[in-house]
Structures are given as structure tokens and as C-alpha cells.
């Protein structure tokens, strides 16, 4: 077991390194760089010489391997560097957005879990009845509706029915919890509903599989209540894949809400990513991608370990 | 086991092999009504896309500044947008964009993914290890982030959007197909093919690939809905298909949000079209997965 954990742990680093190399190279393949973008934004014409000076200031004139090692060296000291566009330290840029994105991700995950687990169990127990079909239609519909459309509909409904709009400016939960929740609950519902679909499906199929196991038949045969069988025998064993799915989705929620943030005008990591990439802000984009990928890889690692630890049958040697 | 009606039916069926696919379709529809509904929705969408020229009363691009932002009426069934373009006609033509991108991207993504997955499983050892690590790296990017990065490199437009959506799908399919291919590799017929001296390429393409058709089809149909949704998202962000092409995501962008309160028809109907299309594909894909994955079979 220790050997397995160690091996899986060490495997994370080559993957992360690969992510770093890939995003570093991808960004430099994108046509145009930050200096061009900035001069274009100001509508100025500038000579190659001026641009070259600007590039030198940002260290873009150095050979690629040197730029890469500088970045890596900084990372080893937990230093993300400064944003090429604003000149502010990247940790400063991330601070507020990270809080918003993390909170939204947590809230959406809670919504998704609260929907998925009961619905999934219900659908499995009532397999192939109209209840099962209704649950499946409900969750597939969640996957089908684009979050930006659902968002627009929600905002419109609130405007028309309640003559009220959620606040547009982010307030920290610790400063004013009501103001904060009034803003974030809507995107959390829209996103949570969408992400509950995959978990509901997973819950349903895991439950179906478990319900066919011998020990469930035994429990039934000895006359145990269905409720007790479900909660004590079946649920525990069906939860593993569901936890994995929820965990992995959480990781994606941290950085993948580009469109939802746009609709609800939230200033989170997704928006920052779009801005950074359109500014050709190499350092900021690299940092963002690396953070999102690390969260994902770490969650992946953690769920794998949890798997091996919880289910002795699949404990790897 | 008693001779039931079903067994007799299946014996009778075995006698007429020509009607097999018809029977299979019928069985699928009877056992999985949700999947049949999904298939019907897909069929309708394909028909709409094929007959768009006849179905749409107006051209998708014709502007009419005399009828800007008009509400649904007898001339414009679903209203017009800020340029006076007919929303219904643009929606009808938009189905073409959605289908082209959806089919193109998921076909490219699933096919390349399957090839990589099978080859990786077949060769095994160090090659498998390296390929899987590369796939790990690619999977670590959220779908939309990788698609955005690809668009930033290739630029916007229909063709590039197809690639931008297909590329993030490749590693996802490769991983699933590889795990099936690992079992196929151990089959005696693969050993036999190797013993007969067939080339690696031939064994991978002719002997292994056809036997991982189930996961391939499952991934392909699962990608279809996602691809349509992703195209809509990219277009919505202004990074997908570009104006004036008729595309659903594009119709929801900009003015549709600005005027959401006064002219809700601009955004409502295209969004509904996206939802219904993706819903149909997902419904069908889900049932297909249930039918093809023996572990989930009811009977």
C-alpha cells in the first residue's frame, strides 16, 4: 500500500511537468505577443526597435529554454512571478478571484451532491419505471441546457417575477454573508444542476450493480427493511465511483466556468483566464493553467488513494 | 427452461438474417423508449438541416432594417434580431453548423482517440507508458480551457472550431478504448494473427479495432452532444464560429443578452434549440451505452 501511494505520488510530478511544458510551448505558438497586443490596444504605431526594447523588459528576448528555466526556478520557490500585463504579482491577481471561484465550486458541488445522491438511488431502486425515466430525463436535460442560457433565463425570471436582480459586485462571505450568498447562489444552482447529471448517472449505475450482489439478496432474504439495506449495505459500496466523479468535477469547476462567469458577470478564475490569454499574458496564463491542472491531478491522486484504501479488493500491490 | 414466446420469436428471427438490423432497431426502441425518443429528435434535426432551404422562409443572412427587433408575428414567427434578421430562419440554418461541428469534432476526436488507445494497448510496455502519460497531461486541462488554447493558436472559424473541440476529446476516448483493448490484446486471435506474421498495423486496424467498437461508439455518441454544446459555448464567447454565419451560440451573444428583457425571443429560442439538440443526442447516447455495455444490462 505504501509502495502504491508513493508510486502514485511520484507519478504526479512528471504529469505536472508535462502540463507546464505544454502550456509554455502552446502559448508561444499563439500568434502575436503581449507587446503587439498592448500597442494595438493603444492604437499606436510603433517601430520594431521600440517593441524589441519592451520585449527585453519582459524577458521575451531570451531563448526559450532560458525563459522556461527561469519560470521553473521561480516555481520551485513558490514564486509565480508578476503578470506581464498589469505588472502586479500573480499571487495578488489570483487572491480575490480564487476566493470567488473556490466558494462557487464548493457551493455548486454541494448542490450537485444533494441532487445526485437521492435521485440516483431513487432511479436505481425504481429501475425502468416512470420514476427512473423522469429522473434520467431531468438529469440529461441538465447536461443539455447550456449554462449561459439557463443563467439568462434565471436572471430574466428574477427580474420579471420579483423585480429584483442579484448583486453584481462580489462581497466576501466573511464581510457580508447575505450579500455574498444572494449573488452566488444562482450561478451555484445553474452549475450544480448541470454537474449533478453525471453524478446522478454514476450513482444510479453503481447502485444497480451493487443491488445485484449476493449480500444484498441475503439481507433481503432475512427480511431486512429496504431502507436499512439501502443505507447500511448498498449505499456504502456504491458511493466510491460517485465520490470520484464529484471530486473530479470539483477540480474542473475551479477553472472551467468561463461561460457561467461571463453570464453572471462574476470575476473569477475563468474570466481571468480568458483575459490573460487574449492579452497574451504568458506568465499569468501559465500560472492559471498550472494551478487548475494541479488541483485536478491532486484530486485524481486523492480519489485513487481513497479507492485503494476503502476497497480492499482493488488494493494495488 | 420453458419455451416462451420470446424464445420462439428469437428462433424465428434467427431464420431471417436479412431483417436483423431492422429487428435490432425495433428491439432497441421497445426496450429503451428514451433512446428511441432521442433518436427521433436527432432524425428531426438532421432533416431540418437537410431541408433548411425549404423550411426557412428567409435567408439566414438577409438584413431588414425596417423590421429590427420585432416580436414574433405572422411574418417573423420567432421575431427578428438587431439587424432585422429572421430568428426562425437563422435557427433552421444554425442546425447545419451545429451538426457539422458536432459530427466532425466527435468523429475526429473519437477516431484518433480509439487509434491511439488501441495502438497503445497493443504495443504495451514503454510505449504504452509514455502515451498514457501524454494523455494524462492532456486530460488535466478542463475541456473548454484546452479548446480555448487551440482556438487562440489556430484562430476562429468553423474548421478551426472543429479541431479545437476534437483535440481535447482525443485523450478521453483513448483512455476508455485502451482499457477495452487491453482485454482484446490477450485474445487468442491476436496471438494467431501475430503468429501468422501480420504486420502490427494490420493487427491493430483489422483485428483489434473492430473489437473495441462498443466503447468507440459509446464515446462517439457521448461526444456528439458535448461537441454541440462546446461549439455553442465557444461561439457565445466570440471565439467560435464568426458572424454572420448562422450558429445557435452566436445568436445568444451580445445583443441577445443586452436586450434580454425587451426582446427575449432573440436568446430564448436559439438556447432552446441547443438544449433540445444536445438532449436528443444525450438521450440516445445514454441508451446506446446501456445497450452496449453488458454490465448494465437489465436482463
Coordinates of N, CA, C and O in Angstrom, one line a residue, chain B residues 35-183:
Chain B
X35 N -34.3 6.1 -25.4 CA -33.3 6.2 -26.5 C -34.0 6.4 -27.9 O -33.5 7.1 -28.7
X36 N -35.2 5.8 -28.0 CA -35.9 5.9 -29.3 C -36.4 7.4 -29.4 O -36.3 7.9 -30.5
X37 N -36.8 8.0 -28.3 CA -37.2 9.4 -28.4 C -36.0 10.2 -28.8 O -36.0 11.1 -29.7
X38 N -34.8 9.9 -28.2 CA -33.6 10.7 -28.6 C -33.3 10.5 -30.1 O -33.0 11.5 -30.8
X39 N -33.4 9.3 -30.6 CA -33.1 9.0 -32.0 C -34.0 9.8 -32.9 O -33.6 10.3 -33.9
X40 N -35.3 9.9 -32.5 CA -36.3 10.6 -33.2 C -35.9 12.1 -33.3 O -35.9 12.8 -34.3
X41 N -35.4 12.6 -32.1 CA -35.0 14.0 -32.1 C -33.9 14.3 -33.0 O -33.8 15.3 -33.7
X42 N -32.9 13.4 -33.0 CA -31.7 13.5 -33.9 C -32.2 13.5 -35.3 O -31.7 14.3 -36.2
X43 N -33.1 12.6 -35.6 CA -33.6 12.4 -37.0 C -34.2 13.7 -37.5 O -34.0 14.2 -38.6
X44 N -35.1 14.3 -36.6 CA -35.7 15.6 -36.9 C -34.7 16.6 -37.2 O -34.7 17.4 -38.2
X45 N -33.7 16.7 -36.4 CA -32.6 17.7 -36.5 C -31.9 17.6 -37.9 O -31.6 18.5 -38.6
X46 N -31.6 16.3 -38.2 CA -30.9 16.0 -39.5 C -31.8 16.5 -40.6 O -31.3 17.1 -41.6
X47 N -33.1 16.1 -40.5 CA -34.0 16.5 -41.6 C -34.1 18.0 -41.7 O -34.1 18.6 -42.9
X48 N -34.2 18.7 -40.6 CA -34.2 20.2 -40.6 C -33.0 20.7 -41.3 O -33.0 21.6 -42.2
X49 N -31.8 20.2 -41.0 CA -30.6 20.7 -41.6 C -30.5 20.4 -43.1 O -30.1 21.3 -43.8
X50 N -31.0 19.3 -43.5 CA -31.0 18.9 -44.9 C -32.0 19.8 -45.7 O -31.7 20.1 -46.9
X51 N -33.1 20.1 -45.1 CA -34.1 20.8 -45.9 C -34.2 22.3 -45.5 O -35.2 22.9 -45.7
X52 N -33.1 22.8 -44.9 CA -33.2 24.2 -44.4 C -33.6 25.2 -45.5 O -34.3 26.1 -45.2
X53 N -33.2 24.9 -46.7 CA -33.5 25.9 -47.8 C -35.0 26.0 -48.0 O -35.5 27.1 -48.4
X54 N -35.7 24.9 -47.8 CA -37.2 24.9 -47.9 C -37.9 25.4 -46.7 O -38.9 26.0 -46.7
X55 N -37.3 25.0 -45.5 CA -38.0 25.2 -44.3 C -38.0 26.7 -43.9 O -38.9 27.2 -43.3
X56 N -36.8 27.3 -44.2 CA -36.7 28.7 -43.7 C -37.3 29.7 -44.7 O -37.1 29.6 -45.9
X57 N -38.2 30.5 -44.2 CA -38.9 31.5 -45.1 C -38.0 32.6 -45.6 O -38.2 33.2 -46.6
X58 N -36.9 32.9 -44.8 CA -36.0 33.9 -45.2 C -34.6 33.3 -45.3 O -34.3 32.3 -44.8
X59 N -33.7 34.1 -45.9 CA -32.3 33.8 -45.9 C -31.7 34.1 -44.5 O -32.2 35.0 -43.8
X60 N -30.7 33.3 -44.1 CA -30.2 33.5 -42.8 C -29.4 34.8 -42.6 O -29.2 35.3 -41.5
X61 N -29.0 35.3 -43.7 CA -28.1 36.5 -43.6 C -28.8 37.8 -44.0 O -28.2 38.9 -43.8
X62 N -29.9 37.7 -44.7 CA -30.6 38.9 -45.1 C -31.0 39.8 -44.0 O -31.7 39.4 -43.0
X63 N -30.6 41.1 -44.1 CA -31.0 42.0 -43.0 C -32.1 42.8 -43.5 O -32.3 43.1 -44.7
X64 N -33.0 43.2 -42.5 CA -34.1 44.1 -42.9 C -34.2 45.1 -41.8 O -34.8 44.9 -40.7
X65 N -33.7 46.3 -42.1 CA -33.6 47.3 -41.1 C -35.0 48.0 -40.8 O -35.1 48.7 -39.8
X66 N -36.0 47.6 -41.6 CA -37.3 48.1 -41.3 C -38.0 47.3 -40.2 O -39.0 47.7 -39.7
X67 N -37.4 46.1 -40.0 CA -38.1 45.2 -39.0 C -37.1 44.7 -38.0 O -37.0 43.6 -37.6
X68 N -36.4 45.7 -37.4 CA -35.4 45.3 -36.4 C -36.1 45.0 -35.1 O -37.1 45.7 -34.7
X69 N -35.6 44.0 -34.4 CA -36.1 43.7 -33.0 C -37.6 43.5 -33.0 O -38.2 43.9 -32.0
X70 N -38.3 43.0 -34.1 CA -39.7 42.9 -34.0 C -40.1 41.6 -33.2 O -39.4 40.6 -33.4
X71 N -41.1 41.6 -32.5 CA -41.6 40.5 -31.7 C -42.1 39.4 -32.6 O -42.4 39.7 -33.8
X72 N -42.2 38.2 -32.2 CA -42.8 37.1 -33.0 C -44.2 37.6 -33.6 O -45.0 38.1 -32.9
X73 N -44.3 37.4 -34.9 CA -45.6 37.8 -35.6 C -45.8 36.9 -36.8 O -45.0 36.0 -37.0
X74 N -46.7 37.3 -37.6 CA -47.1 36.4 -38.8 C -45.9 36.3 -39.8 O -45.7 35.3 -40.4
X75 N -45.2 37.5 -40.0 CA -44.1 37.5 -41.0 C -42.9 36.8 -40.4 O -42.2 36.0 -41.0
X76 N -42.6 37.1 -39.1 CA -41.4 36.6 -38.5 C -41.9 35.8 -37.3 O -42.1 36.3 -36.2
X77 N -42.0 34.4 -37.5 CA -42.6 33.6 -36.5 C -42.0 33.7 -35.1 O -42.6 33.6 -34.1
X78 N -40.6 33.8 -35.1 CA -39.9 33.9 -33.8 C -39.3 35.2 -33.6 O -38.3 35.4 -32.9
X79 N -39.7 36.2 -34.4 CA -39.2 37.6 -34.2 C -37.9 37.8 -35.0 O -37.5 36.9 -35.8
X80 N -37.3 39.0 -34.8 CA -36.1 39.3 -35.6 C -35.1 39.8 -34.6 O -35.4 40.1 -33.5
X81 N -33.8 39.9 -35.0 CA -32.7 40.3 -34.2 C -32.4 41.8 -34.4 O -33.2 42.5 -35.1
X82 N -31.3 42.3 -33.9 CA -31.0 43.7 -34.0 C -30.7 44.1 -35.5 O -30.8 45.3 -35.8
X83 N -30.4 43.2 -36.3 CA -30.2 43.5 -37.7 C -31.4 43.3 -38.6 O -31.4 43.3 -39.8
X84 N -32.5 42.9 -37.9 CA -33.8 42.6 -38.6 C -33.7 41.2 -39.3 O -34.5 40.9 -40.2
X85 N -32.7 40.3 -38.9 CA -32.7 39.0 -39.5 C -33.7 38.1 -38.8 O -33.9 38.2 -37.6
X86 N -34.3 37.2 -39.6 CA -35.4 36.4 -39.1 C -34.8 35.3 -38.1 O -33.9 34.5 -38.5
X87 N -35.2 35.3 -36.9 CA -34.7 34.4 -35.9 C -35.0 32.9 -36.2 O -34.1 32.1 -36.1
X88 N -36.2 32.7 -36.7 CA -36.5 31.3 -37.1 C -35.6 30.8 -38.2 O -35.1 29.7 -38.1
X89 N -35.4 31.6 -39.2 CA -34.6 31.1 -40.3 C -33.2 30.9 -39.9 O -32.5 29.9 -40.3
X90 N -32.7 31.8 -39.1 CA -31.3 31.6 -38.6 C -31.2 30.4 -37.7 O -30.2 29.7 -37.8
X91 N -32.2 30.1 -37.0 CA -32.2 28.9 -36.2 C -32.2 27.6 -37.1 O -31.4 26.7 -36.8
X92 N -33.0 27.6 -38.1 CA -33.0 26.5 -39.0 C -31.7 26.3 -39.7 O -31.2 25.2 -39.7
X93 N -31.1 27.4 -40.1 CA -29.8 27.2 -40.8 C -28.7 26.9 -39.7 O -27.7 26.2 -40.0
X94 N -28.9 27.4 -38.5 CA -28.0 27.1 -37.4 C -27.8 25.6 -37.1 O -26.8 25.1 -36.7
X95 N -28.9 24.8 -37.4 CA -28.8 23.4 -37.2 C -27.7 22.7 -38.0 O -27.0 21.8 -37.6
X96 N -27.4 23.3 -39.2 CA -26.3 22.8 -40.1 C -25.0 23.0 -39.4 O -24.2 22.1 -39.3
X97 N -24.8 24.2 -38.9 CA -23.5 24.5 -38.2 C -23.3 23.5 -37.0 O -22.3 22.9 -36.8
X98 N -24.4 23.4 -36.2 CA -24.3 22.5 -35.0 C -24.0 21.1 -35.4 O -23.1 20.4 -34.8
X99 N -24.6 20.6 -36.5 CA -24.4 19.2 -36.9 C -23.0 19.0 -37.5 O -22.4 18.0 -37.2
X100 N -22.6 19.9 -38.3 CA -21.3 19.8 -38.9 C -20.2 19.8 -37.8 O -19.3 18.9 -37.8
X101 N -20.3 20.7 -36.9 CA -19.3 20.8 -35.9 C -19.4 19.6 -35.0 O -18.4 18.9 -34.6
X102 N -20.6 19.2 -34.6 CA -20.8 18.1 -33.7 C -20.3 16.8 -34.3 O -19.5 16.1 -33.6
X103 N -20.8 16.5 -35.5 CA -20.3 15.2 -36.1 C -18.8 15.3 -36.4 O -18.1 14.3 -36.1
X104 N -18.4 16.4 -37.0 CA -17.0 16.5 -37.4 C -16.1 16.3 -36.2 O -15.2 15.4 -36.2
X105 N -16.3 17.1 -35.1 CA -15.4 17.1 -34.0 C -15.5 15.7 -33.3 O -14.4 15.2 -32.9
X106 N -16.7 15.2 -33.1 CA -16.7 13.9 -32.3 C -16.1 12.8 -33.1 O -15.5 11.9 -32.6
X107 N -16.3 12.8 -34.4 CA -15.8 11.7 -35.3 C -14.2 11.8 -35.2 O -13.6 10.8 -35.0
X108 N -13.7 13.0 -35.4 CA -12.2 13.1 -35.4 C -11.7 12.7 -34.0 O -10.7 11.9 -33.8
X109 N -12.3 13.3 -32.9 CA -11.9 13.0 -31.6 C -11.9 11.6 -31.2 O -10.9 11.0 -30.7
X110 N -13.1 10.9 -31.5 CA -13.2 9.5 -31.1 C -12.3 8.6 -31.9 O -11.7 7.7 -31.4
X111 N -12.2 8.9 -33.2 CA -11.4 8.0 -34.1 C -9.9 8.1 -33.8 O -9.3 7.0 -33.6
X112 N -9.4 9.3 -33.7 CA -8.0 9.4 -33.3 C -7.8 8.8 -31.9 O -6.8 8.1 -31.6
X113 N -8.7 9.1 -31.0 CA -8.6 8.6 -29.6 C -8.6 7.0 -29.6 O -7.7 6.4 -29.0
X114 N -9.5 6.4 -30.4 CA -9.5 5.0 -30.5 C -8.2 4.4 -31.1 O -7.7 3.4 -30.5
X115 N -7.7 5.0 -32.1 CA -6.5 4.5 -32.7 C -5.3 4.6 -31.7 O -4.6 3.6 -31.6
X116 N -5.2 5.7 -31.0 CA -4.2 5.8 -30.1 C -4.3 4.8 -28.9 O -3.4 4.2 -28.5
X117 N -5.6 4.7 -28.5 CA -5.8 3.8 -27.4 C -5.5 2.3 -27.7 O -4.8 1.6 -27.0
X118 N -5.9 1.9 -28.9 CA -5.7 0.5 -29.3 C -4.2 0.3 -29.6 O -3.6 -0.7 -29.1
X119 N -3.5 1.2 -30.3 CA -2.1 1.1 -30.5 C -1.3 1.0 -29.2 O -0.4 0.2 -29.0
X120 N -1.7 1.9 -28.3 CA -1.0 2.0 -27.0 C -1.2 0.7 -26.3 O -0.2 0.1 -25.7
X121 N -2.4 0.1 -26.3 CA -2.6 -1.2 -25.6 C -1.8 -2.3 -26.3 O -1.2 -3.2 -25.6
X122 N -1.8 -2.3 -27.6 CA -1.2 -3.4 -28.4 C 0.3 -3.4 -28.2 O 0.9 -4.4 -27.9
X123 N 1.0 -2.2 -28.3 CA 2.4 -2.2 -28.1 C 2.8 -2.4 -26.7 O 3.8 -3.0 -26.4
X124 N 2.0 -1.8 -25.7 CA 2.3 -2.0 -24.3 C 3.7 -1.5 -23.9 O 4.3 -0.7 -24.6
X125 N 4.1 -1.9 -22.7 CA 5.4 -1.6 -22.3 C 5.7 -0.1 -22.2 O 4.9 0.6 -21.7
X126 N 6.9 0.2 -22.7 CA 7.3 1.6 -22.5 C 6.5 2.6 -23.4 O 6.1 3.7 -23.0
X127 N 6.1 2.1 -24.6 CA 5.3 3.0 -25.5 C 4.0 3.3 -24.8 O 3.6 4.5 -24.7
X128 N 3.4 2.3 -24.2 CA 2.1 2.5 -23.6 C 2.2 3.5 -22.4 O 1.4 4.4 -22.3
X129 N 3.3 3.3 -21.7 CA 3.6 4.1 -20.5 C 3.7 5.6 -21.0 O 3.1 6.5 -20.4
X130 N 4.5 5.8 -22.0 CA 4.7 7.2 -22.5 C 3.4 7.8 -23.0 O 3.0 8.9 -22.7
X131 N 2.7 7.0 -23.8 CA 1.5 7.5 -24.4 C 0.5 7.9 -23.3 O -0.2 8.9 -23.3
X132 N 0.4 7.0 -22.3 CA -0.6 7.3 -21.3 C -0.2 8.5 -20.5 O -1.1 9.2 -20.0
X133 N 1.1 8.7 -20.3 CA 1.5 10.0 -19.5 C 1.1 11.2 -20.3 O 0.6 12.2 -19.8
X134 N 1.3 11.1 -21.7 CA 0.9 12.3 -22.5 C -0.6 12.5 -22.4 O -1.1 13.6 -22.3
X135 N -1.4 11.4 -22.4 CA -2.8 11.5 -22.3 C -3.2 12.1 -20.9 O -4.1 13.0 -20.8
X136 N -2.5 11.7 -19.9 CA -2.7 12.3 -18.6 C -2.6 13.8 -18.6 O -3.4 14.5 -18.0
X137 N -1.5 14.2 -19.3 CA -1.2 15.7 -19.3 C -2.4 16.4 -20.0 O -2.9 17.4 -19.5
X138 N -2.8 15.8 -21.1 CA -3.9 16.5 -21.9 C -5.2 16.5 -21.1 O -6.0 17.4 -21.2
X139 N -5.5 15.4 -20.4 CA -6.7 15.3 -19.6 C -6.8 16.3 -18.4 O -7.8 16.7 -18.0
X140 N -5.6 16.7 -18.0 CA -5.5 17.6 -16.8 C -6.1 19.0 -17.2 O -6.3 19.8 -16.3
X141 N -6.2 19.3 -18.5 CA -6.8 20.6 -18.8 C -8.3 20.4 -18.9 O -8.8 19.5 -19.5
X142 N -9.1 21.4 -18.3 CA -10.5 21.3 -18.5 C -10.8 21.4 -20.0 O -10.1 22.1 -20.7
X143 N -11.9 20.7 -20.4 CA -12.2 20.7 -21.9 C -12.2 22.1 -22.5 O -11.5 22.3 -23.5
X144 N -12.9 23.0 -21.9 CA -13.1 24.3 -22.5 C -11.8 25.1 -22.6 O -11.5 25.9 -23.5
X145 N -10.9 24.9 -21.5 CA -9.6 25.6 -21.5 C -8.7 25.2 -22.6 O -8.1 26.0 -23.3
X146 N -8.7 23.9 -22.9 CA -7.8 23.4 -23.9 C -8.4 23.8 -25.3 O -7.6 24.2 -26.2
X147 N -9.7 23.8 -25.4 CA -10.3 24.3 -26.6 C -10.0 25.7 -26.9 O -9.7 26.1 -28.0
X148 N -10.1 26.5 -25.8 CA -9.8 28.0 -26.0 C -8.3 28.1 -26.4 O -8.0 29.0 -27.3
X149 N -7.4 27.3 -25.8 CA -6.0 27.5 -26.2 C -5.8 27.1 -27.7 O -5.1 27.8 -28.4
X150 N -6.5 26.1 -28.1 CA -6.3 25.7 -29.5 C -6.9 26.8 -30.5 O -6.3 27.1 -31.5
X151 N -8.1 27.3 -30.1 CA -8.6 28.4 -30.9 C -7.7 29.6 -30.9 O -7.5 30.2 -32.0
X152 N -7.0 29.9 -29.8 CA -6.0 31.0 -29.8 C -4.9 30.8 -30.8 O -4.4 31.7 -31.4
X153 N -4.5 29.5 -31.0 CA -3.4 29.2 -31.9 C -3.9 29.2 -33.3 O -3.4 29.8 -34.2
X154 N -5.0 28.5 -33.6 CA -5.5 28.3 -35.0 C -6.3 29.4 -35.5 O -6.4 29.6 -36.7
X155 N -6.9 30.2 -34.5 CA -7.8 31.2 -35.0 C -9.3 30.7 -35.0 O -9.5 29.5 -34.9
X156 N -10.2 31.6 -35.1 CA -11.6 31.2 -35.1 C -12.1 30.7 -36.4 O -11.3 30.6 -37.3
X157 N -13.4 30.4 -36.5 CA -13.9 29.9 -37.8 C -14.3 28.4 -37.7 O -13.8 27.7 -36.8
X158 N -15.2 28.0 -38.6 CA -15.8 26.7 -38.5 C -14.8 25.5 -38.4 O -14.8 24.7 -37.5
X159 N -13.8 25.5 -39.3 CA -12.9 24.4 -39.4 C -12.0 24.3 -38.1 O -11.9 23.3 -37.5
X160 N -11.5 25.5 -37.7 CA -10.7 25.5 -36.5 C -11.4 25.1 -35.3 O -10.9 24.5 -34.4
X161 N -12.7 25.5 -35.2 CA -13.5 25.1 -34.0 C -13.7 23.6 -34.0 O -13.6 23.0 -32.9
X162 N -13.8 23.0 -35.1 CA -13.9 21.5 -35.1 C -12.7 20.9 -34.5 O -12.8 20.0 -33.6
X163 N -11.5 21.4 -34.9 CA -10.3 20.9 -34.3 C -10.2 21.2 -32.8 O -9.7 20.4 -32.1
X164 N -10.5 22.4 -32.5 CA -10.4 22.9 -31.1 C -11.2 22.0 -30.2 O -10.9 21.7 -29.1
X165 N -12.4 21.5 -30.7 CA -13.2 20.6 -29.9 C -12.8 19.2 -29.9 O -12.8 18.5 -28.9
X166 N -12.2 18.8 -31.1 CA -11.8 17.4 -31.2 C -10.6 17.1 -30.4 O -10.5 16.0 -29.8
X167 N -9.6 18.0 -30.3 CA -8.4 17.7 -29.7 C -8.5 17.3 -28.2 O -8.0 16.3 -27.7
X168 N -9.3 18.1 -27.4 CA -9.5 17.7 -26.0 C -10.2 16.4 -25.8 O -10.1 15.7 -24.8
X169 N -10.9 15.9 -26.9 CA -11.7 14.7 -26.8 C -10.8 13.5 -27.0 O -11.1 12.4 -26.5
X170 N -9.7 13.6 -27.7 CA -8.8 12.5 -28.1 C -8.4 11.7 -26.9 O -8.5 10.5 -26.8
X171 N -7.7 12.4 -25.9 CA -7.2 11.6 -24.7 C -8.3 10.9 -24.0 O -8.1 9.8 -23.4
X172 N -9.5 11.5 -23.9 CA -10.6 10.9 -23.1 C -11.0 9.6 -23.8 O -11.3 8.6 -23.1
X173 N -11.1 9.6 -25.1 CA -11.5 8.4 -25.8 C -10.4 7.4 -25.7 O -10.6 6.2 -25.5
X174 N -9.2 7.9 -25.9 CA -8.0 7.0 -25.9 C -8.0 6.2 -24.6 O -7.7 5.0 -24.6
X175 N -8.2 6.8 -23.5 CA -8.1 6.1 -22.2 C -9.2 5.0 -22.1 O -8.9 3.9 -21.7
X176 N -10.4 5.4 -22.5 CA -11.5 4.4 -22.4 C -11.3 3.2 -23.3 O -11.4 2.0 -22.9
X177 N -10.9 3.5 -24.6 CA -10.7 2.5 -25.6 C -9.5 1.6 -25.2 O -9.6 0.4 -25.3
X178 N -8.5 2.2 -24.6 CA -7.3 1.4 -24.2 C -7.7 0.3 -23.2 O -7.2 -0.8 -23.4
X179 N -8.5 0.7 -22.3 CA -8.8 -0.3 -21.2 C -9.6 -1.5 -21.8 O -9.4 -2.6 -21.4
X180 N -10.4 -1.3 -22.9 CA -11.0 -2.4 -23.5 C -10.0 -3.1 -24.4 O -10.1 -4.4 -24.5
X181 N -9.2 -2.4 -25.0 CA -8.2 -3.0 -25.9 C -7.2 -3.9 -25.2 O -6.7 -4.9 -25.7
X182 N -7.0 -3.6 -23.9 CA -6.0 -4.4 -23.1 C -6.6 -5.8 -23.0 O -5.8 -6.8 -23.1
X183 N -7.9 -6.0 -22.9 CA -8.5 -7.3 -22.8 C -8.5 -8.0 -24.2 O -8.2 -9.2 -24.3

